[in-house]
Amino acid sequence: VAGGADGQVLAVVNGTPEWMPLPSFGPRALSVYNAGTGAVASLDGDGSYLAGALTLTTTGGAPTRTQAWWNTATVANAGTSAGSLKRGLFTRYMDRFKFAVNALSDGTDTYVLEIGLGRITSTVNPPVDGVFIRISGATVEAVMRSGDTETASAGAMSATAATVMEALIDYTPGVGASMYLDGVLIATVASNEPGSTVAMHVFARHHRTAGTAVTRTTEIADRRVWLF
């Protein structure tokens, strides 16, 4: 294995030697690029990344989606760009954000909002692998996916249109992910966890799945990501 950089150790991940960062006892933040409409993210004083306001707008016609990542390179297609994260490189991932959807899905026009950590390879499908929160209509779910197989657990609460809500994803690799909405636990999921070497991105995705020419807009603000 070629030599690593300063601050790295040689570790074996799934039987393959790989250079990895030394364990960190405090939060360390990822480099960030904002591919959406809004302010570029910046490093905050507590070691997290603070993303500026982001607007995702999805319109009618054929099923479409708008998605955005924060990473170190402009993303042309998900899952293949630089700046991705592998869960084998951190011991804890915390993602906190505020969001509001102008209108929820109805019987004709259906939209899905997904925010978290994931590997997206399609313009119409959910992340192939990921750990994220999903809003579908008023239903709020904690989701974990591996190879297009998922565990999704719905919370007892409901999303509300045109209302600012705050969410938190607290994910410990190998243990599970607890997800919260306005301080209330949605669910804890632990099965179908992404593999330790899967390259994922911090993402936000608003996808129209059915309906006519109707626009739905999601506003995301105060997003902070911590890596431990």
Coordinates of C-alpha atoms in Angstrom, one line a residue:
V1 CA 0.0 0.0 0.0
A2 CA 1.4 3.4 -0.9
G3 CA 2.5 5.6 1.9
G4 CA -0.1 7.7 3.7
A5 CA 0.0 11.3 4.7
D6 CA 0.9 12.8 8.1
G7 CA -1.9 12.1 10.6
Q8 CA -2.9 8.8 9.0
V9 CA -2.6 5.2 10.1
L10 CA -2.8 2.0 8.1
A11 CA -5.9 0.1 8.9
V12 CA -7.7 -3.0 7.5
V13 CA -11.3 -2.3 6.3
N14 CA -13.2 -5.4 5.2
G15 CA -10.0 -7.2 4.6
T16 CA -8.3 -4.4 2.5
P17 CA -5.5 -2.2 3.9
E18 CA -6.4 1.4 3.7
W19 CA -4.9 4.7 5.0
M20 CA -7.2 6.3 7.5
P21 CA -7.1 9.4 9.7
L22 CA -6.0 9.1 13.3
P23 CA -8.9 8.8 15.7
S24 CA -10.2 12.2 16.8
F25 CA -11.5 13.0 20.2
G26 CA -13.3 16.2 19.1
P27 CA -15.5 17.1 16.2
R28 CA -13.8 17.5 12.9
A29 CA -15.8 18.9 9.9
L30 CA -15.8 17.9 6.3
S31 CA -14.9 20.2 3.5
V32 CA -18.1 21.5 2.0
Y33 CA -19.4 22.7 -1.4
N34 CA -22.9 23.9 -1.7
A35 CA -24.4 22.8 -5.0
G36 CA -27.8 24.3 -4.4
T37 CA -29.2 27.8 -4.4
G38 CA -28.0 29.7 -1.4
A39 CA -24.9 30.7 0.6
V40 CA -21.8 28.6 0.5
A41 CA -21.2 26.7 3.8
S42 CA -18.5 27.9 6.2
L43 CA -16.6 26.4 9.1
D44 CA -18.2 27.4 12.4
G45 CA -16.4 28.1 15.7
D46 CA -17.4 24.8 17.3
G47 CA -15.8 22.6 14.5
S48 CA -19.0 22.1 12.6
Y49 CA -20.0 23.3 9.1
L50 CA -22.8 25.8 8.9
A51 CA -24.6 25.7 5.6
G52 CA -26.4 28.8 4.5
A53 CA -30.0 28.9 3.4
L54 CA -30.7 26.4 0.6
T55 CA -33.8 26.4 -1.7
L56 CA -34.9 23.2 -3.5
T57 CA -37.7 23.8 -6.0
T58 CA -39.4 20.9 -7.8
T59 CA -42.0 21.4 -10.6
G60 CA -44.5 19.3 -12.4
G61 CA -44.4 17.7 -15.8
A62 CA -42.5 14.4 -16.0
P63 CA -41.3 13.2 -12.6
T64 CA -38.3 15.3 -11.7
R65 CA -36.1 15.9 -8.8
T66 CA -33.8 18.6 -7.4
Q67 CA -30.9 17.5 -5.3
A68 CA -27.9 19.2 -3.7
W69 CA -24.8 18.0 -1.9
W70 CA -22.1 19.7 0.3
N71 CA -18.7 18.3 -0.5
T72 CA -15.3 19.3 -1.9
A73 CA -16.1 19.2 -5.6
T74 CA -18.8 20.3 -8.0
V75 CA -21.1 17.3 -8.4
A76 CA -22.1 16.3 -12.0
N77 CA -23.5 12.9 -11.0
A78 CA -24.0 11.6 -7.5
G79 CA -21.9 8.8 -6.1
T80 CA -18.9 9.4 -8.4
S81 CA -17.4 12.7 -7.3
A82 CA -14.6 13.6 -4.9
G83 CA -15.3 14.8 -1.4
S84 CA -17.4 11.8 -0.3
L85 CA -17.5 10.2 3.1
K86 CA -17.0 6.6 4.1
R87 CA -18.5 5.5 7.4
G88 CA -15.2 3.7 8.1
L89 CA -13.6 7.1 8.4
F90 CA -15.6 8.4 11.4
T91 CA -17.0 7.1 14.6
R92 CA -20.0 9.4 14.8
Y93 CA -22.0 11.6 12.4
M94 CA -24.3 14.3 13.5
D95 CA -26.4 16.4 11.1
R96 CA -28.8 19.1 12.3
F97 CA -30.9 21.3 10.1
K98 CA -34.0 23.4 9.9
F99 CA -36.5 23.0 7.0
A100 CA -39.9 24.0 5.8
V101 CA -42.0 22.7 2.8
N102 CA -44.4 25.1 1.3
A103 CA -47.1 22.4 0.8
L104 CA -47.3 18.7 1.5
S105 CA -48.3 16.0 -1.0
D106 CA -51.9 15.4 -1.7
G107 CA -53.8 12.6 -3.6
T108 CA -52.7 14.0 -7.0
D109 CA -49.3 15.6 -6.5
T110 CA -46.8 13.6 -4.5
Y111 CA -43.4 14.8 -3.4
V112 CA -40.7 13.2 -1.3
L113 CA -38.0 15.1 0.7
E114 CA -34.9 13.3 1.9
I115 CA -32.0 14.8 3.8
G116 CA -29.0 13.2 5.3
L117 CA -26.0 11.1 4.2
G118 CA -26.3 9.0 1.1
R119 CA -25.0 7.7 -2.3
I120 CA -27.4 8.8 -5.1
T121 CA -26.9 7.3 -8.6
S122 CA -30.3 7.9 -10.2
T123 CA -32.3 11.0 -11.0
V124 CA -35.6 9.3 -9.9
N125 CA -34.7 6.9 -7.1
P126 CA -33.7 7.2 -3.4
P127 CA -30.1 6.9 -2.4
V128 CA -28.7 3.4 -3.0
D129 CA -27.0 3.6 0.4
G130 CA -27.6 6.1 3.1
V131 CA -28.7 7.2 6.5
F132 CA -31.4 10.0 6.2
I133 CA -34.7 11.4 7.2
R134 CA -37.6 11.1 4.7
I135 CA -40.7 13.3 4.5
S136 CA -43.5 11.9 2.4
G137 CA -46.8 13.7 2.7
A138 CA -47.1 14.2 6.5
T139 CA -45.2 11.0 7.3
V140 CA -41.8 11.3 8.8
E141 CA -39.4 8.4 8.6
A142 CA -35.9 7.4 9.8
V143 CA -34.3 5.5 6.9
M144 CA -31.2 3.3 6.5
R145 CA -30.4 1.8 3.1
S146 CA -27.8 -0.6 1.8
G147 CA -27.7 -1.7 -1.8
D148 CA -31.3 -0.4 -2.4
T149 CA -32.6 -2.4 0.5
E150 CA -33.9 -0.3 3.3
T151 CA -35.2 -0.2 6.8
A152 CA -37.7 2.7 7.3
S153 CA -39.4 3.4 10.6
A154 CA -42.1 6.1 10.8
G155 CA -42.5 8.3 13.8
A156 CA -45.7 9.1 15.6
M157 CA -45.4 12.8 14.7
S158 CA -46.5 14.4 11.4
A159 CA -44.8 17.0 9.2
T160 CA -46.7 20.3 8.8
A161 CA -46.8 22.5 5.7
A162 CA -45.3 26.0 5.7
T163 CA -43.8 25.4 9.2
V164 CA -40.2 25.6 10.2
M165 CA -39.1 22.2 11.7
E166 CA -35.8 21.2 13.1
A167 CA -34.3 17.7 12.6
L168 CA -31.3 15.8 13.9
I169 CA -29.5 12.7 12.7
D170 CA -27.2 11.1 15.3
Y171 CA -25.5 8.1 13.6
T172 CA -22.9 5.8 15.2
P173 CA -21.5 3.4 12.6
G174 CA -22.0 -0.2 13.7
V175 CA -24.6 0.8 16.3
G176 CA -27.4 2.6 14.6
A177 CA -28.9 6.0 13.9
S178 CA -31.4 7.9 16.0
M179 CA -33.3 10.6 14.2
Y180 CA -35.4 13.4 15.8
L181 CA -37.9 16.0 14.7
D182 CA -38.4 19.1 16.9
G183 CA -36.6 17.2 19.7
V184 CA -38.9 14.1 19.6
L185 CA -37.4 10.8 18.5
I186 CA -38.7 9.6 15.1
A187 CA -37.1 6.2 15.4
T188 CA -33.7 4.4 15.8
V189 CA -32.7 2.3 12.8
A190 CA -29.8 -0.2 12.8
S191 CA -30.3 -2.7 10.0
N192 CA -29.4 -2.3 6.3
E193 CA -26.4 -0.1 7.2
P194 CA -24.2 1.1 4.3
G195 CA -20.9 -0.7 4.0
S196 CA -17.9 0.9 5.6
T197 CA -16.2 1.7 2.3
V198 CA -19.3 3.0 0.5
A199 CA -18.7 6.6 -0.7
M200 CA -21.6 8.9 0.4
H201 CA -22.3 12.6 0.4
V202 CA -24.1 15.0 2.7
F203 CA -27.2 15.7 0.6
A204 CA -30.7 17.1 0.4
R205 CA -33.2 15.8 -2.2
H206 CA -36.7 16.9 -3.1
H207 CA -38.3 14.5 -5.6
R208 CA -41.6 14.7 -7.4
T209 CA -43.0 11.2 -7.9
A210 CA -46.5 11.9 -9.5
G211 CA -48.8 14.7 -10.4
T212 CA -49.2 17.6 -12.8
A213 CA -47.6 21.0 -13.1
V214 CA -47.4 21.9 -9.5
T215 CA -44.4 23.4 -7.8
R216 CA -43.2 22.5 -4.3
T217 CA -40.4 24.4 -2.6
T218 CA -38.3 23.3 0.4
E219 CA -36.3 25.8 2.4
I220 CA -33.3 24.4 4.4
A221 CA -31.3 26.6 6.8
D222 CA -28.8 26.4 9.7
R223 CA -27.5 23.0 8.6
R224 CA -24.6 21.8 10.7
V225 CA -22.6 18.6 10.2
W226 CA -20.2 17.2 12.8
L227 CA -17.8 14.3 12.3
F228 CA -16.1 12.6 15.2

